[in-house]
Amino acid sequence: MRKTERLSSLQLDRAAKILVQGGLVAFPTETVYGLGAHATNASSVADIFRAKGRPSDNPLIVHLSDMNLAGTVCREVPELAARLMTALSPGPITLVLPKRESVLDLVTAGLDSVAIRVPRHPIAQELLRIAAIPVAAPSANRSGRPSGTTWQSVLDDLDGLIDAVVCDDSIDGIGLESTVLDLTSSPPQLLRMGAITIDDLRHFDGTIDWQVSASNDLVNSPGRRHPHYKPQAIVRLCDDPAEIPQQPLQAFIGLKAWQQAPQDSHIHISPDVADYANALYEFLRQADRSGAKTVWCQRVPPIGLGIALTDRLERAESRD
Ligand code: TXA
Ligand code: MG
């Protein structure tokens, strides 16, 4: 057991020191909370896998304070990568590039590539700047569970398993993980949908591909092999809440009011897709706390952020 320090956003010197000394620190980013460790310290990185219960074949994203540091972990930074980073970083985009030999196999799960991201959240920015090290950081949740989007949820999963959490109460994040784009394959391959959409990316390169159902998906995107975003309750999708059967202990999140909701239902109605995406993971956790047996999620139109939200909803529902 570790004693997990609760740090405020004014204690980033302390958080950075823990990281530099090899500890695990959860910190907010504009997407979801990350669980950070010194990326060049093998035992710290191993601790991430242990704390999360994460399969060792699922590689980690290396977080950098500035895109100019990409060359410290990547063997080459192709022209397309440089253009994307200039336009979109810092921000919710992760690029997979050829790795330098010095990058730990543990970080990349033995792949010849490394994923890099420069988060734009001011706390993440400042923490990375003070620590001045590359920080490997998956989402801060036990493996398979909905990603942590609040410090309270991070503690629900990881209290006593990590050294510190930076507690941030602002609620204006995206709520879904970054877009992951693999630039080592030709054509470039989108591995995970996020707030930056395939249409946004195709402005930079019209050939960028997205083939989630293709058989090579498992090779290129190790993250898709494992179950994700699962609350204890069963997740079911619906087009309209009117379809939901009248049963006790259910939860519903969506854009449309659930008129026939039984008294004990746990409900979140979002004014728009951005709020829905921002609320989803926390809602799945709250639904468990409310004792719901089934969580109903309304489908959204697959446009803009709705594409990434639909991806997460379908993966939360899938039984694999
Ligand atoms: O928004 C985010 O990306 C958050 C915040 C904390 O930055 N991080 C995050 O990390 O979602 P994680 O570990 O939960 O998801 C990382 C994804 C996984 O699907 C992993 O398989 C993929 O990135 N990935 C990492 N390195 C890779 C590589 N070298 N090749 C292919 N996929 C990679
Ligand atoms: Mg994750």
Short mmCIF file of C-alpha atoms and ligand atoms in Angstrom, two decimals:
data_model
loop_
_atom_site.label_atom_id
_atom_site.label_comp_id
_atom_site.label_asym_id
_atom_site.label_seq_id
_atom_site.Cartn_x
_atom_site.Cartn_y
_atom_site.Cartn_z
CA MET A 1 0.00 0.00 0.00
CA ARG A 2 1.13 3.56 -0.69
CA LYS A 3 -0.17 6.69 0.94
CA THR A 4 -1.80 8.66 -1.88
CA GLU A 5 -1.19 12.39 -1.39
CA ARG A 6 -4.02 14.72 -2.39
CA LEU A 7 -2.31 17.71 -4.00
CA SER A 8 -3.83 20.98 -5.13
CA SER A 9 -3.00 22.72 -8.40
CA LEU A 10 -0.72 24.98 -6.31
CA GLN A 11 1.45 22.00 -5.35
CA LEU A 12 2.79 21.09 -8.77
CA ASP A 13 6.39 21.39 -7.55
CA ARG A 14 5.64 18.54 -5.15
CA ALA A 15 3.87 16.53 -7.88
CA ALA A 16 6.82 17.03 -10.25
CA LYS A 17 9.30 15.99 -7.58
CA ILE A 18 7.40 12.74 -6.97
CA LEU A 19 7.45 12.01 -10.71
CA VAL A 20 11.15 12.78 -11.06
CA GLN A 21 11.91 10.54 -8.07
CA GLY A 22 10.06 7.63 -9.66
CA GLY A 23 6.59 7.88 -8.08
CA LEU A 24 3.17 7.64 -9.71
CA VAL A 25 1.12 10.86 -9.99
CA ALA A 26 -2.39 11.19 -11.43
CA PHE A 27 -3.00 14.55 -13.07
CA PRO A 28 -5.77 16.17 -15.11
CA THR A 29 -5.48 16.63 -18.86
CA GLU A 30 -8.01 18.19 -21.23
CA THR A 31 -9.24 14.69 -22.16
CA VAL A 32 -9.19 12.44 -19.05
CA TYR A 33 -6.97 12.09 -15.98
CA GLY A 34 -3.56 10.56 -16.73
CA LEU A 35 -1.54 8.29 -14.44
CA GLY A 36 2.01 9.56 -14.90
CA ALA A 37 5.41 7.98 -14.34
CA HIS A 38 8.96 8.88 -15.36
CA ALA A 39 9.08 7.36 -18.86
CA THR A 40 12.75 6.45 -18.71
CA ASN A 41 12.53 4.79 -15.28
CA ALA A 42 11.72 1.11 -15.87
CA SER A 43 10.51 0.36 -12.36
CA SER A 44 8.20 3.42 -12.34
CA VAL A 45 6.71 2.38 -15.66
CA ALA A 46 6.26 -1.18 -14.36
CA ASP A 47 4.41 0.32 -11.38
CA ILE A 48 1.85 1.88 -13.76
CA PHE A 49 0.98 -1.55 -15.17
CA ARG A 50 0.77 -2.97 -11.63
CA ALA A 51 -1.41 -0.16 -10.26
CA LYS A 52 -3.81 -0.31 -13.20
CA GLY A 53 -3.79 -4.08 -13.62
CA ARG A 54 -2.99 -3.26 -17.24
CA PRO A 55 -2.03 -5.99 -19.73
CA SER A 56 1.66 -5.57 -20.58
CA ASP A 57 0.96 -5.77 -24.33
CA ASN A 58 -0.84 -2.40 -24.26
CA PRO A 59 1.68 0.44 -24.82
CA LEU A 60 1.65 3.82 -23.08
CA ILE A 61 1.57 7.36 -24.44
CA VAL A 62 4.63 9.49 -23.64
CA HIS A 63 3.56 12.99 -22.61
CA LEU A 64 5.86 15.91 -23.40
CA SER A 65 5.68 19.55 -22.37
CA ASP A 66 6.47 20.80 -25.85
CA MET A 67 6.31 19.38 -29.35
CA ASN A 68 9.91 20.47 -29.92
CA LEU A 69 10.88 17.59 -27.61
CA ALA A 70 9.44 14.97 -30.00
CA GLY A 71 12.94 14.25 -31.30
CA THR A 72 14.07 13.13 -27.84
CA VAL A 73 11.88 10.01 -28.05
CA CYS A 74 11.20 9.66 -31.78
CA ARG A 75 13.81 8.45 -34.29
CA GLU A 76 12.31 10.66 -36.96
CA VAL A 77 9.60 13.26 -37.10
CA PRO A 78 8.16 13.16 -40.61
CA GLU A 79 6.97 16.33 -42.26
CA LEU A 80 3.30 15.38 -41.78
CA ALA A 81 3.89 14.86 -38.05
CA ALA A 82 5.53 18.27 -37.76
CA ARG A 83 2.63 19.92 -39.57
CA LEU A 84 0.05 18.15 -37.40
CA MET A 85 1.86 19.05 -34.21
CA THR A 86 2.25 22.67 -35.21
CA ALA A 87 -1.46 22.92 -35.94
CA LEU A 88 -2.98 20.70 -33.24
CA SER A 89 -0.53 20.48 -30.32
CA PRO A 90 -0.80 21.13 -27.49
CA GLY A 91 -4.16 19.38 -27.71
CA PRO A 92 -6.10 16.10 -27.70
CA ILE A 93 -4.01 14.36 -30.39
CA THR A 94 -1.54 11.50 -30.01
CA LEU A 95 0.88 10.61 -32.79
CA VAL A 96 2.52 7.20 -33.17
CA LEU A 97 6.02 7.61 -34.63
CA PRO A 98 9.19 5.51 -34.99
CA LYS A 99 10.80 5.24 -31.58
CA ARG A 100 14.34 5.93 -30.51
CA GLU A 101 16.21 2.90 -29.23
CA SER A 102 16.45 4.52 -25.80
CA VAL A 103 12.65 4.36 -25.27
CA LEU A 104 11.85 1.51 -22.89
CA ASP A 105 10.25 -1.63 -24.36
CA LEU A 106 7.93 -1.58 -21.38
CA VAL A 107 6.52 1.77 -22.55
CA THR A 108 5.94 0.65 -26.14
CA ALA A 109 5.03 -2.99 -25.36
CA GLY A 110 7.99 -4.02 -27.50
CA LEU A 111 6.78 -2.13 -30.60
CA ASP A 112 9.19 -0.18 -32.77
CA SER A 113 6.98 2.88 -32.42
CA VAL A 114 6.15 5.31 -29.62
CA ALA A 115 2.99 7.34 -29.05
CA ILE A 116 3.54 10.98 -28.07
CA ARG A 117 1.17 13.68 -26.90
CA VAL A 118 1.47 17.27 -25.68
CA PRO A 119 -1.58 17.94 -23.50
CA ARG A 120 -2.95 21.48 -23.39
CA HIS A 121 -4.55 21.42 -19.91
CA PRO A 122 -2.74 24.13 -17.91
CA ILE A 123 -2.05 21.77 -14.96
CA ALA A 124 -0.65 19.05 -17.23
CA GLN A 125 1.42 21.66 -19.10
CA GLU A 126 2.87 23.14 -15.94
CA LEU A 127 3.56 19.77 -14.35
CA LEU A 128 5.41 18.51 -17.45
CA ARG A 129 7.34 21.78 -17.67
CA ILE A 130 8.47 21.67 -14.04
CA ALA A 131 9.28 17.94 -14.07
CA ALA A 132 11.21 18.38 -17.35
CA ILE A 133 11.06 14.64 -18.08
CA PRO A 134 9.02 12.57 -20.54
CA VAL A 135 6.00 11.21 -18.66
CA ALA A 136 4.37 7.92 -19.62
CA ALA A 137 0.68 8.20 -18.78
CA PRO A 138 -2.30 5.99 -19.52
CA SER A 139 -5.76 7.01 -18.36
CA ALA A 140 -5.96 6.97 -14.56
CA ASN A 141 -8.33 4.09 -13.90
CA ARG A 142 -8.12 0.37 -13.22
CA SER A 143 -7.77 -1.39 -16.57
CA GLY A 144 -11.09 -2.04 -18.33
CA ARG A 145 -13.03 0.50 -16.22
CA PRO A 146 -14.35 3.83 -17.52
CA SER A 147 -11.47 6.32 -17.70
CA GLY A 148 -11.16 8.61 -14.68
CA THR A 149 -12.39 12.12 -15.42
CA THR A 150 -12.50 13.41 -11.82
CA TRP A 151 -9.97 13.10 -9.02
CA GLN A 152 -12.60 11.37 -6.89
CA SER A 153 -13.01 8.62 -9.50
CA VAL A 154 -9.24 8.31 -9.79
CA LEU A 155 -9.12 7.69 -6.04
CA ASP A 156 -12.01 5.21 -6.23
CA ASP A 157 -9.85 3.04 -8.48
CA LEU A 158 -6.31 3.85 -7.37
CA ASP A 159 -6.24 5.13 -3.77
CA GLY A 160 -3.37 3.38 -1.98
CA LEU A 161 -1.85 2.20 -5.28
CA ILE A 162 -0.33 5.52 -6.43
CA ASP A 163 1.71 8.26 -4.74
CA ALA A 164 -0.34 11.37 -5.49
CA VAL A 165 -3.29 12.85 -7.33
CA VAL A 166 -3.54 16.49 -8.40
CA CYS A 167 -7.09 17.46 -7.48
CA ASP A 168 -8.73 19.70 -10.07
CA ASP A 169 -12.40 20.57 -9.74
CA SER A 170 -12.93 22.24 -13.09
CA ILE A 171 -15.34 20.30 -15.27
CA ASP A 172 -14.71 21.74 -18.71
CA GLY A 173 -12.68 18.88 -20.19
CA ILE A 174 -13.50 16.84 -23.28
CA GLY A 175 -14.10 13.68 -21.26
CA LEU A 176 -13.00 11.27 -24.01
CA GLU A 177 -9.40 10.20 -24.65
CA SER A 178 -7.23 11.75 -27.35
CA THR A 179 -7.37 10.89 -31.04
CA VAL A 180 -4.56 8.41 -31.81
CA LEU A 181 -3.00 8.57 -35.29
CA ASP A 182 -0.37 6.06 -36.43
CA LEU A 183 2.09 7.75 -38.79
CA THR A 184 4.33 4.68 -39.10
CA SER A 185 1.91 2.97 -41.48
CA SER A 186 1.19 4.00 -45.02
CA PRO A 187 -1.37 5.40 -45.44
CA PRO A 188 -1.49 6.82 -41.89
CA GLN A 189 -4.01 4.96 -39.78
CA LEU A 190 -6.37 6.39 -37.21
CA LEU A 191 -6.26 4.03 -34.20
CA ARG A 192 -8.65 5.82 -31.85
CA MET A 193 -11.33 8.43 -32.49
CA GLY A 194 -11.34 11.55 -30.34
CA ALA A 195 -12.34 15.21 -30.31
CA ILE A 196 -10.09 15.77 -33.32
CA THR A 197 -11.99 13.95 -36.05
CA ILE A 198 -10.86 12.08 -39.15
CA ASP A 199 -12.22 14.95 -41.25
CA ASP A 200 -10.05 17.40 -39.28
CA LEU A 201 -7.01 15.17 -39.94
CA ARG A 202 -7.77 14.64 -43.61
CA HIS A 203 -7.29 18.37 -44.14
CA PHE A 204 -3.60 17.59 -43.58
CA ASP A 205 -3.47 14.29 -45.47
CA GLY A 206 -6.44 13.07 -47.46
CA THR A 207 -5.25 9.44 -47.40
CA ILE A 208 -5.60 8.92 -43.62
CA ASP A 209 -7.42 5.65 -43.06
CA TRP A 210 -9.82 4.34 -40.43
CA GLN A 211 -10.60 0.64 -40.57
CA VAL A 212 -11.71 -0.39 -37.16
CA SER A 213 -13.11 -3.70 -38.32
CA ALA A 214 -10.16 -4.67 -40.51
CA SER A 215 -8.24 -7.73 -39.35
CA ASN A 216 -4.96 -5.80 -39.18
CA ASP A 217 -6.56 -3.59 -36.53
CA LEU A 218 -5.38 -5.88 -33.77
CA VAL A 219 -1.80 -5.63 -34.93
CA ASN A 220 -1.77 -1.86 -35.31
CA SER A 221 -3.87 -0.90 -32.32
CA PRO A 222 -3.00 -2.92 -29.27
CA GLY A 223 -5.42 -0.85 -27.20
CA ARG A 224 -8.40 -2.29 -29.03
CA ARG A 225 -7.64 -5.88 -27.99
CA HIS A 226 -8.81 -5.33 -24.45
CA PRO A 227 -12.20 -4.56 -22.94
CA HIS A 228 -12.75 -0.89 -22.12
CA TYR A 229 -15.07 1.54 -20.40
CA LYS A 230 -16.98 -1.09 -18.42
CA PRO A 231 -19.05 -0.25 -15.37
CA GLN A 232 -20.36 -3.16 -13.30
CA ALA A 233 -23.85 -2.60 -14.71
CA ILE A 234 -24.80 -3.88 -18.15
CA VAL A 235 -24.61 -1.14 -20.81
CA ARG A 236 -27.35 -1.06 -23.46
CA LEU A 237 -27.73 1.44 -26.30
CA CYS A 238 -31.03 2.85 -27.54
CA ASP A 239 -32.07 5.35 -30.18
CA ASP A 240 -34.84 6.80 -28.01
CA PRO A 241 -35.50 6.46 -24.27
CA ALA A 242 -39.11 5.52 -25.09
CA GLU A 243 -37.68 2.06 -26.01
CA ILE A 244 -36.44 1.38 -22.47
CA PRO A 245 -38.44 -1.39 -20.76
CA GLN A 246 -40.12 -0.50 -17.46
CA GLN A 247 -37.86 -2.20 -14.94
CA PRO A 248 -36.42 -1.17 -11.57
CA LEU A 249 -32.81 -0.09 -11.01
CA GLN A 250 -31.95 1.38 -14.37
CA ALA A 251 -29.91 4.39 -15.43
CA PHE A 252 -30.16 6.54 -18.53
CA ILE A 253 -27.86 9.09 -20.16
CA GLY A 254 -28.77 10.84 -23.37
CA LEU A 255 -29.97 13.94 -25.15
CA LYS A 256 -33.70 13.35 -24.85
CA ALA A 257 -35.81 13.28 -21.68
CA TRP A 258 -36.94 9.83 -20.50
CA GLN A 259 -40.62 10.54 -19.91
CA GLN A 260 -41.60 7.14 -18.47
CA ALA A 261 -38.64 6.76 -16.13
CA PRO A 262 -39.44 4.73 -13.00
CA GLN A 263 -38.90 6.62 -9.71
CA ASP A 264 -35.61 4.95 -8.74
CA SER A 265 -33.87 5.58 -12.10
CA HIS A 266 -30.57 7.43 -12.26
CA ILE A 267 -30.68 9.96 -15.11
CA HIS A 268 -28.47 12.49 -16.89
CA ILE A 269 -29.93 14.47 -19.77
CA SER A 270 -27.30 16.39 -21.72
CA PRO A 271 -28.04 19.60 -23.59
CA ASP A 272 -25.58 18.62 -26.33
CA VAL A 273 -23.06 16.00 -27.47
CA ALA A 274 -20.13 17.83 -25.83
CA ASP A 275 -21.80 17.63 -22.40
CA TYR A 276 -22.74 13.98 -23.03
CA ALA A 277 -19.13 13.08 -23.88
CA ASN A 278 -17.86 15.02 -20.88
CA ALA A 279 -20.33 13.33 -18.52
CA LEU A 280 -20.27 9.75 -19.84
CA TYR A 281 -17.50 8.04 -17.84
CA GLU A 282 -18.48 9.69 -14.58
CA PHE A 283 -22.10 8.77 -15.21
CA LEU A 284 -21.20 5.10 -15.75
CA ARG A 285 -19.45 5.12 -12.38
CA GLN A 286 -22.33 6.96 -10.66
CA ALA A 287 -24.77 4.46 -12.14
CA ASP A 288 -22.85 1.69 -10.37
CA ARG A 289 -22.94 3.64 -7.12
CA SER A 290 -26.71 4.09 -7.52
CA GLY A 291 -27.07 0.30 -7.74
CA ALA A 292 -28.35 0.35 -11.33
CA LYS A 293 -28.35 -3.05 -13.02
CA THR A 294 -28.63 -1.66 -16.56
CA VAL A 295 -27.32 1.62 -17.95
CA TRP A 296 -29.11 2.79 -21.06
CA CYS A 297 -27.18 5.19 -23.30
CA GLN A 298 -28.85 7.03 -26.13
CA ARG A 299 -27.04 6.81 -29.44
CA VAL A 300 -25.91 10.10 -31.00
CA PRO A 301 -25.48 11.09 -34.65
CA PRO A 302 -22.00 9.97 -35.78
CA ILE A 303 -20.76 13.43 -36.73
CA GLY A 304 -17.99 15.51 -35.12
CA LEU A 305 -17.43 14.51 -31.49
CA GLY A 306 -20.41 12.16 -31.93
CA ILE A 307 -18.12 9.75 -33.83
CA ALA A 308 -15.80 9.30 -30.83
CA LEU A 309 -18.74 9.17 -28.42
CA THR A 310 -20.42 6.47 -30.52
CA ASP A 311 -17.16 4.48 -30.51
CA ARG A 312 -16.96 4.60 -26.68
CA LEU A 313 -20.65 3.77 -26.27
CA GLU A 314 -20.34 0.74 -28.54
CA ARG A 315 -17.23 -0.47 -26.75
CA ALA A 316 -18.85 0.01 -23.34
CA GLU A 317 -21.79 -2.08 -24.57
CA SER A 318 -19.76 -4.86 -26.23
CA ARG A 319 -19.57 -8.15 -24.37
CA ASP A 320 -16.00 -9.15 -25.39
O1 TXA B 1 -6.28 11.36 -23.84
C1 TXA B 1 -5.44 10.48 -23.68
O2 TXA B 1 -4.81 9.97 -24.62
C2 TXA B 1 -5.16 10.00 -22.23
C3 TXA B 1 -4.50 11.14 -21.49
C4 TXA B 1 -4.07 10.73 -20.11
O3 TXA B 1 -3.41 11.63 -22.22
N1 TXA B 1 -4.36 8.82 -22.23
C5 TXA B 1 -4.83 7.62 -22.61
O4 TXA B 1 -3.93 6.57 -22.47
O5 TXA B 1 -5.98 7.45 -23.02
P1 TXA B 1 -4.34 5.04 -22.60
O6 TXA B 1 -3.15 4.28 -22.19
O7 TXA B 1 -5.57 4.81 -21.82
O8 TXA B 1 -4.57 4.83 -24.13
C6 TXA B 1 -3.45 4.89 -25.01
C7 TXA B 1 -3.81 4.29 -26.34
C8 TXA B 1 -4.02 2.79 -26.21
O9 TXA B 1 -5.10 2.42 -27.03
C9 TXA B 1 -2.70 2.24 -26.74
O10 TXA B 1 -2.85 0.95 -27.29
C10 TXA B 1 -2.35 3.26 -27.80
O11 TXA B 1 -2.72 4.50 -27.24
N2 TXA B 1 -0.90 3.27 -28.07
C11 TXA B 1 0.10 3.69 -27.26
N3 TXA B 1 1.30 3.50 -27.85
C12 TXA B 1 1.07 2.97 -29.05
C13 TXA B 1 1.90 2.53 -30.13
N4 TXA B 1 3.22 2.62 -30.07
N5 TXA B 1 1.31 2.02 -31.21
C14 TXA B 1 -0.04 1.92 -31.28
N6 TXA B 1 -0.90 2.31 -30.31
C15 TXA B 1 -0.34 2.82 -29.21
MG MG B 2 -7.23 3.92 -20.99
#
